[in-house]
Coordinates of C-alpha atoms in Angstrom, one line a residue:
M1 CA 3.4 -13.9 21.1
K2 CA 4.1 -16.6 23.6
K3 CA 7.8 -16.4 22.7
I4 CA 7.6 -13.1 23.5
I5 CA 6.1 -12.9 26.7
L6 CA 7.8 -15.5 27.9
I7 CA 11.1 -13.9 27.0
I8 CA 10.5 -10.7 28.7
M9 CA 8.9 -12.7 32.0
T10 CA 12.8 -14.5 32.4
L11 CA 13.9 -10.6 32.3
I12 CA 11.6 -9.2 34.7
M13 CA 11.8 -12.7 37.0
L14 CA 16.3 -12.7 37.1
P15 CA 16.5 -9.8 39.3
I16 CA 13.6 -10.9 41.3
S17 CA 15.4 -14.3 41.7
L18 CA 18.5 -12.4 42.3
L19 CA 17.2 -10.7 44.9
A20 CA 15.7 -13.6 47.0
V21 CA 19.4 -15.5 46.6
S22 CA 20.9 -12.4 47.9
S23 CA 18.4 -10.6 50.7
D24 CA 20.0 -12.6 53.7
K25 CA 23.5 -11.7 52.8
V26 CA 25.3 -7.8 53.4
N27 CA 23.3 -5.2 51.2
Y28 CA 23.8 -1.3 51.7
E29 CA 25.1 2.4 49.8
I30 CA 26.1 5.5 51.8
S31 CA 23.5 7.6 51.6
D32 CA 24.6 10.7 53.8
Y33 CA 28.4 11.8 54.9
I34 CA 28.2 14.9 56.8
V35 CA 31.5 16.3 58.9
D36 CA 31.6 19.2 60.9
S37 CA 35.4 20.3 61.6
S38 CA 37.0 22.8 63.5
I39 CA 40.4 24.4 63.9
D40 CA 41.3 25.0 67.2
I41 CA 43.8 27.9 68.8
S42 CA 46.8 25.4 68.6
G43 CA 46.2 24.2 65.8
N44 CA 44.6 21.3 65.9
L45 CA 41.8 20.4 63.8
V46 CA 38.8 18.4 65.8
I47 CA 36.8 16.3 63.5
K48 CA 32.8 15.4 63.9
E49 CA 31.3 13.0 61.6
I50 CA 28.1 11.2 61.1
I51 CA 27.7 8.5 58.1
G52 CA 24.5 7.5 57.1
V53 CA 24.2 4.0 56.3
K54 CA 21.4 2.6 54.4
G55 CA 20.1 -1.3 53.3
I56 CA 21.1 -4.8 55.1
F57 CA 23.9 -4.8 57.5
N58 CA 25.7 -5.6 61.3
G59 CA 28.5 -3.1 61.3
Y60 CA 30.6 -0.7 59.2
I61 CA 34.5 0.1 58.8
R62 CA 36.1 3.2 58.9
D63 CA 39.6 4.1 58.7
L64 CA 40.5 7.7 60.6
V65 CA 44.1 8.5 58.9
Y66 CA 46.3 11.2 60.0
K67 CA 49.0 10.9 57.6
N68 CA 50.4 10.6 54.3
D69 CA 54.1 8.3 55.2
N70 CA 54.2 8.5 51.3
V71 CA 55.3 11.7 50.6
D72 CA 58.6 13.5 50.7
K73 CA 60.0 15.5 53.3
F74 CA 59.2 19.2 53.0
T75 CA 61.9 21.5 52.2
G76 CA 60.4 24.4 51.2
E77 CA 60.2 24.5 47.3
D78 CA 57.4 25.5 45.3
Y79 CA 56.4 22.0 44.9
D80 CA 56.7 21.0 48.4
F81 CA 53.1 23.0 48.0
Y82 CA 51.4 19.9 46.3
G83 CA 51.6 17.8 48.8
S84 CA 54.7 17.4 52.0
D85 CA 55.1 15.4 55.0
I86 CA 54.9 18.9 56.7
Y87 CA 50.3 18.9 56.5
N88 CA 50.6 15.0 58.2
G89 CA 48.9 15.4 61.8
S90 CA 51.4 14.3 64.6
N91 CA 48.7 12.5 66.4
I92 CA 45.1 10.9 66.2
E93 CA 42.4 10.9 69.9
L94 CA 39.9 9.1 69.9
Y95 CA 36.6 11.2 71.8
K96 CA 33.6 9.3 71.1
V97 CA 32.0 6.4 68.8
G98 CA 28.3 6.2 67.9
K99 CA 24.9 6.8 66.5
I100 CA 23.0 9.6 66.3
T101 CA 18.9 9.6 65.4
Y102 CA 17.6 11.7 62.4
D103 CA 14.6 12.1 61.0
K104 CA 15.0 14.7 58.1
D105 CA 17.2 14.9 55.8
L106 CA 21.1 14.9 57.0
D107 CA 22.1 18.4 57.7
F108 CA 24.5 19.9 59.9
D109 CA 21.9 20.5 62.8
A110 CA 22.2 16.9 63.2
F111 CA 25.2 17.6 65.4
K112 CA 23.5 18.6 67.8
E113 CA 21.3 15.4 68.2
E114 CA 21.9 13.7 71.7
V115 CA 24.8 10.6 70.9
V116 CA 24.5 6.9 72.1
E117 CA 27.9 6.4 72.3
F118 CA 29.3 3.0 72.0
S119 CA 31.5 1.1 74.7
E120 CA 34.5 -1.0 73.6
C121 CA 33.1 -4.6 72.1
S122 CA 31.9 -7.6 74.3
N123 CA 29.2 -8.8 73.0
S124 CA 29.1 -6.6 69.3
V125 CA 26.2 -5.2 69.7
N126 CA 26.4 -0.8 70.1
C127 CA 30.3 -1.4 70.5
Y128 CA 33.3 -0.8 68.4
E129 CA 36.2 -2.3 68.0
K130 CA 39.4 0.2 67.9
T131 CA 42.8 -0.9 66.1
V132 CA 45.6 1.1 66.1
T133 CA 47.4 1.6 62.3
D134 CA 51.1 2.9 61.4
N135 CA 49.2 6.2 59.7
G136 CA 45.7 6.5 62.4
L137 CA 42.9 4.4 63.4
S138 CA 40.7 1.2 62.1
L139 CA 36.9 1.7 63.8
K140 CA 34.4 -1.2 63.8
M141 CA 31.4 -0.2 64.9
Y142 CA 28.7 -2.5 65.0
N143 CA 24.7 -1.9 65.0
E144 CA 22.9 -4.6 63.1
T145 CA 20.5 -3.4 60.7
I146 CA 18.0 -4.8 58.7
D147 CA 16.3 -2.2 55.4
D148 CA 16.8 0.5 57.3
I149 CA 19.9 3.5 57.8
T150 CA 21.9 3.9 61.0
Y151 CA 23.2 7.1 61.4
F152 CA 27.1 6.5 62.3
Y153 CA 28.6 9.4 64.6
I154 CA 32.6 9.4 65.0
E155 CA 34.5 12.6 66.9
Y156 CA 38.4 12.8 67.0
L157 CA 41.0 15.1 67.1
V158 CA 44.0 15.0 64.7
G159 CA 46.8 17.0 66.3
N160 CA 49.4 20.0 65.3
V161 CA 47.8 20.0 61.6
I162 CA 48.1 23.6 61.0
V163 CA 51.0 25.1 59.4
L164 CA 52.5 28.0 60.0
H165 CA 54.4 30.0 57.3
N166 CA 55.7 33.5 57.5
D167 CA 53.3 34.8 56.3
V168 CA 50.0 32.6 56.7
A169 CA 48.4 30.0 58.3
E170 CA 47.3 26.7 56.4
L171 CA 45.0 24.0 56.7
Y172 CA 45.5 21.3 54.0
Y173 CA 43.8 18.2 55.2
N174 CA 42.8 14.7 53.1
F175 CA 39.1 14.5 55.1
I176 CA 38.7 11.4 52.9
G177 CA 41.0 9.0 51.2
D178 CA 41.6 7.7 48.1
S179 CA 40.8 3.8 49.8
F180 CA 37.4 4.7 51.1
D181 CA 35.6 1.6 49.1
D182 CA 31.9 3.2 49.6
P183 CA 30.2 5.7 46.9
I184 CA 28.1 8.3 48.3
N185 CA 25.1 9.9 47.1
K186 CA 25.5 13.4 49.2
Y187 CA 28.7 14.1 50.9
Q188 CA 29.3 17.8 53.1
L189 CA 32.0 19.2 54.8
R190 CA 32.4 22.6 56.8
V191 CA 35.8 23.5 58.5
V192 CA 35.7 26.2 61.3
L193 CA 37.7 28.9 61.7
P194 CA 39.0 29.2 65.8
S195 CA 37.5 32.6 65.4
S196 CA 35.5 34.9 63.0
T197 CA 38.0 37.3 60.7
T198 CA 37.2 39.9 58.4
E199 CA 40.7 40.1 56.7
Q200 CA 40.5 38.0 53.5
I201 CA 41.4 34.1 53.5
R202 CA 41.1 31.7 50.6
V203 CA 39.5 28.1 50.7
W204 CA 40.3 25.0 47.8
A205 CA 39.0 21.7 47.9
H206 CA 39.8 19.0 45.9
G207 CA 38.3 16.2 44.8
P208 CA 35.8 15.3 42.0
L209 CA 35.0 17.9 39.4
T210 CA 30.8 18.3 40.6
G211 CA 32.0 19.5 43.7
E212 CA 31.3 23.0 44.9
I213 CA 33.2 24.7 47.3
S214 CA 31.9 28.3 49.0
F215 CA 32.9 30.6 51.7
I216 CA 31.0 29.8 55.4
A217 CA 31.1 34.2 56.0
T218 CA 28.0 37.2 56.1
D219 CA 28.1 40.8 54.6
E220 CA 27.6 43.7 56.9
D221 CA 27.7 47.1 55.9
D222 CA 30.3 46.2 53.1
V223 CA 32.3 44.0 55.8
T224 CA 32.5 40.5 54.9
T225 CA 33.3 38.2 57.9
Y226 CA 35.0 34.8 57.5
Y227 CA 33.8 31.8 59.6
G228 CA 35.6 29.2 57.7
G229 CA 35.1 26.6 54.0
Y230 CA 32.0 24.8 52.6
L231 CA 32.6 21.5 50.9
H232 CA 29.2 19.9 49.3
V233 CA 29.1 16.9 46.7
D234 CA 26.7 14.6 45.0
N235 CA 27.4 11.7 44.1
L236 CA 31.2 11.0 45.4
N237 CA 32.3 7.5 43.7
S238 CA 34.8 5.2 45.3
N239 CA 38.1 5.7 46.1
T240 CA 38.3 9.5 45.4
A241 CA 39.9 11.2 47.5
V242 CA 38.4 14.7 49.4
D243 CA 41.0 17.0 50.8
M244 CA 40.5 20.8 51.3
R245 CA 42.8 23.3 51.6
M246 CA 42.7 27.5 53.6
V247 CA 44.8 29.7 54.3
F248 CA 43.6 32.3 56.8
P249 CA 45.5 35.0 59.2
K250 CA 48.1 33.0 61.3
E251 CA 47.2 35.5 64.0
L252 CA 43.7 32.7 64.5
I253 CA 46.6 30.4 66.0
M254 CA 47.2 31.7 69.1
V255 CA 48.9 28.9 71.4
E256 CA 52.5 28.8 70.7
H257 CA 53.7 25.2 71.8
P258 CA 56.7 22.9 71.0
Y259 CA 55.3 20.9 68.1
Q260 CA 54.4 23.3 66.4
K261 CA 55.2 23.1 62.4
R262 CA 56.6 26.6 61.0
S263 CA 57.4 26.6 57.4
N264 CA 60.2 28.9 57.8
V265 CA 59.1 30.4 54.0
D266 CA 56.4 32.7 52.9
G267 CA 53.7 30.9 51.7
L268 CA 51.0 32.6 50.0
D269 CA 52.7 33.1 46.1
K270 CA 54.0 29.6 46.2
I271 CA 49.7 28.0 47.6
L272 CA 48.4 30.4 45.4
A273 CA 50.9 29.1 42.5
V274 CA 49.9 25.7 42.9
E275 CA 46.2 26.2 43.3
Q276 CA 46.1 28.5 39.7
E277 CA 47.8 25.1 38.1
R278 CA 45.1 22.7 39.8
A279 CA 42.8 25.6 38.9
D280 CA 43.2 25.7 35.3
D281 CA 43.8 22.2 35.0
A282 CA 40.6 21.1 37.0
N283 CA 39.0 24.0 34.1
R284 CA 40.3 21.8 31.2
Q285 CA 39.6 18.3 32.1
R286 CA 36.1 20.1 33.1
E287 CA 35.5 21.5 29.0
S288 CA 36.7 18.5 28.0
A289 CA 33.9 17.1 30.5
R290 CA 31.4 19.0 28.8
R291 CA 32.8 18.3 25.1
N292 CA 32.3 14.4 26.3
L293 CA 29.2 15.1 28.0
I294 CA 27.8 17.1 24.9
I295 CA 29.2 14.6 22.3
G296 CA 28.1 11.4 25.2
Y297 CA 24.4 12.6 24.5
I298 CA 24.6 13.2 21.0
T299 CA 25.8 10.0 20.7
S300 CA 23.1 8.3 22.4
G301 CA 20.2 11.0 21.0
V302 CA 22.0 9.2 17.4
F303 CA 21.6 5.6 18.4
Y304 CA 18.3 5.9 19.6
V305 CA 17.0 7.1 16.0
G306 CA 19.5 4.2 14.6
L307 CA 17.2 2.0 16.8
V308 CA 14.1 2.8 15.4
A309 CA 15.3 3.1 12.0
L310 CA 16.9 -0.3 12.0
F311 CA 13.4 -1.4 13.9
I312 CA 11.5 -0.3 10.4
F313 CA 14.7 -1.6 8.3
V314 CA 14.3 -5.1 9.3
Y315 CA 9.9 -5.0 10.2
L316 CA 10.5 -3.5 6.3
K317 CA 13.2 -5.9 4.6
Y318 CA 12.7 -9.5 6.9
D319 CA 9.9 -9.3 8.7
K320 CA 6.7 -7.9 6.4
E321 CA 5.2 -10.3 5.1
Y322 CA 5.2 -10.8 0.8
K323 CA 1.4 -10.0 -0.5
S324 CA -0.2 -13.4 -1.2
D325 CA -1.5 -14.2 -4.9
F326 CA -4.6 -15.8 -3.3
E327 CA -6.9 -13.6 -2.0
G328 CA -9.9 -15.4 -1.5
E329 CA -11.9 -16.0 1.4
Y330 CA -12.6 -19.8 0.6
Y331 CA -9.7 -22.1 -1.5
R332 CA -11.5 -26.6 -1.8
D333 CA -8.4 -27.8 -3.1
F334 CA -5.7 -30.0 -0.7
I335 CA -2.4 -27.2 -2.1
D336 CA -0.2 -29.5 -2.4
D337 CA 1.1 -33.5 -1.6
Y338 CA 3.8 -32.3 0.7
D339 CA 3.2 -34.7 4.3
V340 CA 0.2 -33.2 6.5
T341 CA 2.3 -32.2 9.2
S342 CA 4.6 -29.9 7.5
V343 CA 0.5 -27.8 7.3
E344 CA 1.0 -27.7 11.0
Y345 CA 4.8 -26.6 10.7
L346 CA 3.5 -24.2 7.8
M347 CA 1.0 -21.9 9.9
N348 CA 2.7 -22.3 13.6
K349 CA 6.5 -22.9 12.6
K350 CA 6.6 -26.3 15.0
I351 CA 5.0 -29.8 14.9
T352 CA 3.2 -31.7 17.6
D353 CA 1.0 -34.5 19.3
R354 CA -1.7 -33.5 17.3
G355 CA 0.5 -33.8 14.1
F356 CA 1.2 -37.3 15.0
S357 CA -2.2 -38.3 15.2
T358 CA -2.7 -37.3 12.3
S359 CA 0.0 -39.2 10.3
I360 CA -2.3 -42.1 11.8
L361 CA -5.0 -40.9 10.5
N362 CA -4.0 -40.0 7.6
M363 CA -2.2 -43.7 6.5
I364 CA -6.4 -45.2 7.7
Y365 CA -7.4 -42.7 5.1
K366 CA -4.4 -44.2 2.5
K367 CA -5.2 -48.0 3.7
N368 CA -2.4 -48.8 5.1
I369 CA -4.1 -49.1 8.2
G370 CA -7.1 -50.7 9.2
F371 CA -9.6 -50.2 12.2
E372 CA -12.1 -51.7 13.9
Q373 CA -14.3 -50.9 17.4
T374 CA -13.1 -53.4 19.7
G375 CA -14.9 -52.6 22.8
K376 CA -16.9 -49.4 24.1
K377 CA -13.6 -47.3 24.4
D378 CA -11.1 -49.8 22.8
Y379 CA -10.1 -49.4 18.9
T380 CA -7.9 -52.1 16.9
F381 CA -6.1 -51.3 14.9
T382 CA -4.4 -53.4 11.7
K383 CA -1.3 -52.5 9.8
L384 CA -2.7 -53.2 6.2
N385 CA 0.5 -52.5 4.0
E386 CA 3.3 -50.2 3.3
D387 CA 2.9 -48.9 -0.2
N388 CA 3.7 -45.3 -0.4
L389 CA 4.9 -44.5 3.2
N390 CA 7.7 -41.8 3.8
E391 CA 10.1 -41.9 6.2
S392 CA 8.1 -40.1 9.2
E393 CA 5.0 -42.7 8.3
K394 CA 7.4 -45.7 8.4
V395 CA 8.4 -44.7 12.3
I396 CA 4.7 -44.4 13.9
M397 CA 4.2 -48.2 11.6
N398 CA 7.4 -49.4 13.9
M399 CA 6.0 -47.7 17.4
L400 CA 3.1 -48.8 16.4
F401 CA 3.2 -52.4 15.4
N402 CA 6.8 -53.6 16.5
K403 CA 6.9 -52.1 19.4
A404 CA 3.7 -51.1 21.0
G405 CA 1.6 -54.0 19.0
K406 CA 2.7 -57.4 17.4
D407 CA 1.4 -59.4 14.7
N408 CA 0.5 -56.9 12.8
K409 CA -1.9 -55.3 15.0
V410 CA -2.2 -52.7 17.7
T411 CA -5.3 -51.8 20.6
L412 CA -5.3 -48.2 22.1
K413 CA -4.7 -49.4 24.9
D414 CA -1.8 -51.5 24.0
I415 CA -1.0 -48.0 22.8
K416 CA -1.1 -46.3 25.8
K417 CA 1.1 -49.1 27.7
Y418 CA 3.5 -48.5 25.7
A419 CA 3.3 -44.8 25.8
N420 CA 2.8 -44.9 29.7
K421 CA 6.0 -46.9 30.1
I422 CA 9.0 -46.5 31.4
S423 CA 12.7 -47.7 32.3
G424 CA 14.7 -45.5 34.4
T425 CA 14.7 -42.4 33.4
N426 CA 14.5 -43.8 30.3
S427 CA 10.6 -44.1 27.9
E428 CA 10.7 -45.7 24.8
F429 CA 7.5 -44.1 22.7
L430 CA 9.2 -40.9 24.0
N431 CA 12.5 -41.3 22.5
E432 CA 10.5 -43.1 19.4
F433 CA 8.5 -40.0 19.4
N434 CA 11.1 -37.5 19.0
K435 CA 13.1 -39.3 16.6
W436 CA 9.4 -38.6 14.3
K437 CA 9.9 -35.1 15.3
R438 CA 13.1 -33.9 14.3
I439 CA 12.1 -36.3 10.7
T440 CA 8.8 -34.4 10.2
T441 CA 10.4 -31.2 11.1
T442 CA 13.3 -31.8 8.7
S443 CA 10.9 -32.4 6.1
A444 CA 8.7 -29.2 6.5
E445 CA 11.5 -26.9 6.9
N446 CA 12.9 -28.6 2.9
E447 CA 9.4 -27.1 1.9
N448 CA 11.3 -23.9 2.6
F449 CA 8.3 -22.3 4.1
Y450 CA 10.2 -20.0 6.0
E451 CA 13.0 -17.6 5.0
K452 CA 16.7 -17.7 6.9
K453 CA 17.5 -14.7 9.5
N454 CA 21.3 -15.0 8.9
K455 CA 21.6 -11.4 8.1
V456 CA 18.8 -10.4 10.8
A457 CA 21.4 -12.8 13.1
F458 CA 24.4 -10.5 12.4
I459 CA 22.0 -7.1 12.6
G460 CA 21.3 -8.7 16.5
L461 CA 25.4 -9.3 16.9
M462 CA 26.1 -5.4 15.8
V463 CA 23.5 -3.9 17.8
V464 CA 24.3 -6.2 21.0
L465 CA 28.2 -5.3 20.7
A466 CA 26.7 -1.2 19.7
T467 CA 24.4 -1.5 23.0
I468 CA 27.7 -3.1 25.5
L469 CA 30.3 0.3 23.3
I470 CA 27.2 2.9 24.0
V471 CA 26.2 1.9 27.8
T472 CA 30.0 1.5 28.3
M473 CA 30.2 5.7 27.2
Q474 CA 27.2 6.6 28.9
V475 CA 28.5 5.1 32.3
R476 CA 32.0 6.6 32.6
L477 CA 30.8 10.1 30.9
A478 CA 28.5 9.9 34.4
I479 CA 25.2 10.3 31.9
N480 CA 22.3 10.3 33.2
S481 CA 21.0 6.9 33.7
I482 CA 17.7 7.4 32.6
F483 CA 19.7 7.0 29.0
V484 CA 21.6 4.2 30.7
F485 CA 18.1 2.7 30.3
I486 CA 16.5 3.5 27.3
S487 CA 19.4 2.5 25.6
I488 CA 19.2 -0.9 27.3
I489 CA 15.2 -1.5 26.7
L490 CA 15.7 -0.2 23.5
S491 CA 18.0 -3.0 22.7
L492 CA 16.4 -5.6 24.8
S493 CA 12.8 -5.0 23.0
F494 CA 15.1 -5.2 19.3
I495 CA 17.3 -8.5 20.1
I496 CA 13.7 -10.1 21.8
Y497 CA 12.0 -8.6 18.5
I498 CA 14.0 -10.4 15.6
C499 CA 14.0 -13.4 18.0
A500 CA 10.2 -13.9 18.3
F501 CA 9.9 -12.8 14.1
Q502 CA 9.2 -15.7 11.7
K503 CA 8.9 -14.2 7.6
R504 CA 7.2 -16.4 5.5
T505 CA 8.6 -16.9 1.7
K506 CA 6.3 -16.0 -1.0
K507 CA 5.7 -19.7 -1.2
G508 CA 4.9 -19.8 2.5
C509 CA 3.2 -17.4 2.2
N510 CA 0.6 -18.0 -1.0
D511 CA 0.6 -21.4 0.5
Y512 CA -0.3 -20.1 4.1
S513 CA -3.3 -17.9 2.4
K514 CA -4.5 -21.1 1.0
W515 CA -4.6 -23.1 3.9
K516 CA -6.1 -20.3 5.9
A517 CA -8.8 -20.2 3.5
F518 CA -9.5 -23.7 3.3
R519 CA -10.0 -24.4 6.6
K520 CA -12.6 -21.6 6.9
F521 CA -14.1 -23.0 4.2
L522 CA -13.9 -26.9 6.9
K523 CA -15.3 -24.6 9.5
D524 CA -18.9 -23.5 7.8
F525 CA -18.4 -26.8 5.5
G526 CA -22.6 -26.9 7.0
R527 CA -23.0 -23.5 5.1
F528 CA -22.4 -24.3 1.7
D529 CA -25.3 -25.9 -0.4
E530 CA -24.9 -29.2 -2.0
K531 CA -23.0 -28.6 -5.6
E532 CA -21.0 -26.3 -4.1
L533 CA -19.2 -29.2 -1.6
P534 CA -16.8 -31.4 -3.2
E535 CA -17.5 -35.0 -4.0
I536 CA -17.9 -37.4 -0.7
T537 CA -15.1 -39.5 -1.5
L538 CA -12.8 -37.1 -0.6
W539 CA -14.9 -35.7 3.2
E540 CA -12.5 -38.4 4.7
K541 CA -9.1 -36.1 3.4
Y542 CA -11.5 -33.4 4.7
L543 CA -11.4 -34.8 7.7
V544 CA -7.8 -35.8 8.1
Y545 CA -6.7 -32.0 7.7
A546 CA -9.7 -31.4 9.9
S547 CA -8.3 -32.7 12.5
I548 CA -4.7 -31.5 11.9
F549 CA -6.2 -27.7 12.3
G550 CA -8.0 -29.1 15.6
I551 CA -11.7 -29.2 14.4
A552 CA -12.1 -32.4 13.5
D553 CA -15.2 -32.5 16.2
R554 CA -17.0 -29.9 14.8
V555 CA -16.2 -30.9 10.7
G556 CA -17.1 -34.6 11.5
K557 CA -20.4 -33.1 13.4
T558 CA -21.5 -31.3 10.0
M559 CA -20.3 -33.4 7.4
K560 CA -22.9 -36.0 8.7
V561 CA -25.8 -33.6 9.1
K562 CA -25.2 -32.8 5.4
F563 CA -23.8 -36.4 4.5
S564 CA -28.2 -36.9 5.8
E565 CA -29.3 -34.4 3.9
I566 CA -28.0 -35.1 0.4
N567 CA -28.7 -38.6 1.0
P568 CA -32.0 -39.2 3.1
N569 CA -32.0 -43.1 2.6
V570 CA -29.2 -44.1 3.9
D571 CA -27.8 -44.1 7.2
S572 CA -25.0 -41.7 7.9
G573 CA -24.3 -43.4 11.3
D574 CA -20.8 -45.4 9.9
F575 CA -19.7 -41.6 7.9

């Protein structure tokens, strides 16, 4: 349980620590981006933009592009209506840069708010820098923001955008290019005609398949009056171009001028053919995306069910303890002849300093070490012999009588002094203790108390790989983020689970049950009648095992009382 809590706390604290490290750096998102544009009677496009930037930042950069130098020259052929230089603007003219204050969800009413205008920079506060590029302008707008939102305002004109065909007028303009690096939570665009018309207009938009395009129109007395077109996109990915194409009566462009763009061809049928092909392709993509999304949700569901089933399988196969052959409440006999430290390993799958002190006590019991009190709070230990010592006990003997003491004697003060002795960053006592711990742990592992987890580790690796594939699929298919969260949490829970559990072997299970019953016997030692207790010569050995269970003081006091009851004429003070 402690291991599970530690891992969970590590997972919780990791993002918190990362946040603490990065909290003083730029960290922002585009919460809203709204564009209000209008075509004037000369064929220019006046564009107003409000960009809601939220987070921690000093400013924002917006590149305004009015032409594409990488398209072919217009020749009037059908393929030119997919894109050509005739759709480029002729120039760009910046009107206003600034910010607004708005306390509601961003909508087109925001364009009625007063604009706090920025001047060109002199001090990097509420100002902007303008750089002229080959195809437009780059604006660097400064407004330091800390954990808040700034609504940047830009107003500009793109000259000579409208194309006049023989039959219709056309707007085909890229409002956001594929070089726009930030994702946008909500994007809105409207394009308003020079004046309303009751003649049929047509509107298309190109970008993500999830965008919603509609007319700006009214219906009255079975007559539809058109004012323009509207586009709404949620969760617009970075580097995703968004354009709008609109076909309307050419009579709405009332001013003629020498720079007006005329294709000198009938454009409507060609435009309709291009857009129908695009619509068919988009529908195929939508249908494919819909199928893939359904497959993605089904696959996610199968993954979740499979993971839960795997939880159950691993528990039943690799975690659920064997049924012990011993079912008694108490056990009075010593269970096996393995080292006393192995009992601690069996109970807790680790060996601690308690095992170290118990090993010393065991050697005192076996008459390898003698001891006597030589002061109020001091004892002297004497090396008697090295008969029947195992490797770990030999290490302790060396530590006590060669490292800490001399002449086969050592006091408690000598041991404490040796333990506290540090040379630079090195502790000889700690090195020897770790050596002892490695030997005892290896010895305990050789008792085969716990089952190996090689197969479980392989299952865990497969789950990690499957999770990477599932999460990658979910992200690429834009599956609801809650499913991604569930995938990660379930997989982490499974990995934590298989790392944390330990299953005892059949032998380990039987011995564990007996040692638990033995510990309960020691704890309840005082409740037994004299005839139920083992012979007194074994009580010292019982105290050794009481020490490894951490109940030596309690058992020792109980034994003194019992000894007095059994032998009322004998002093129990030295027991």
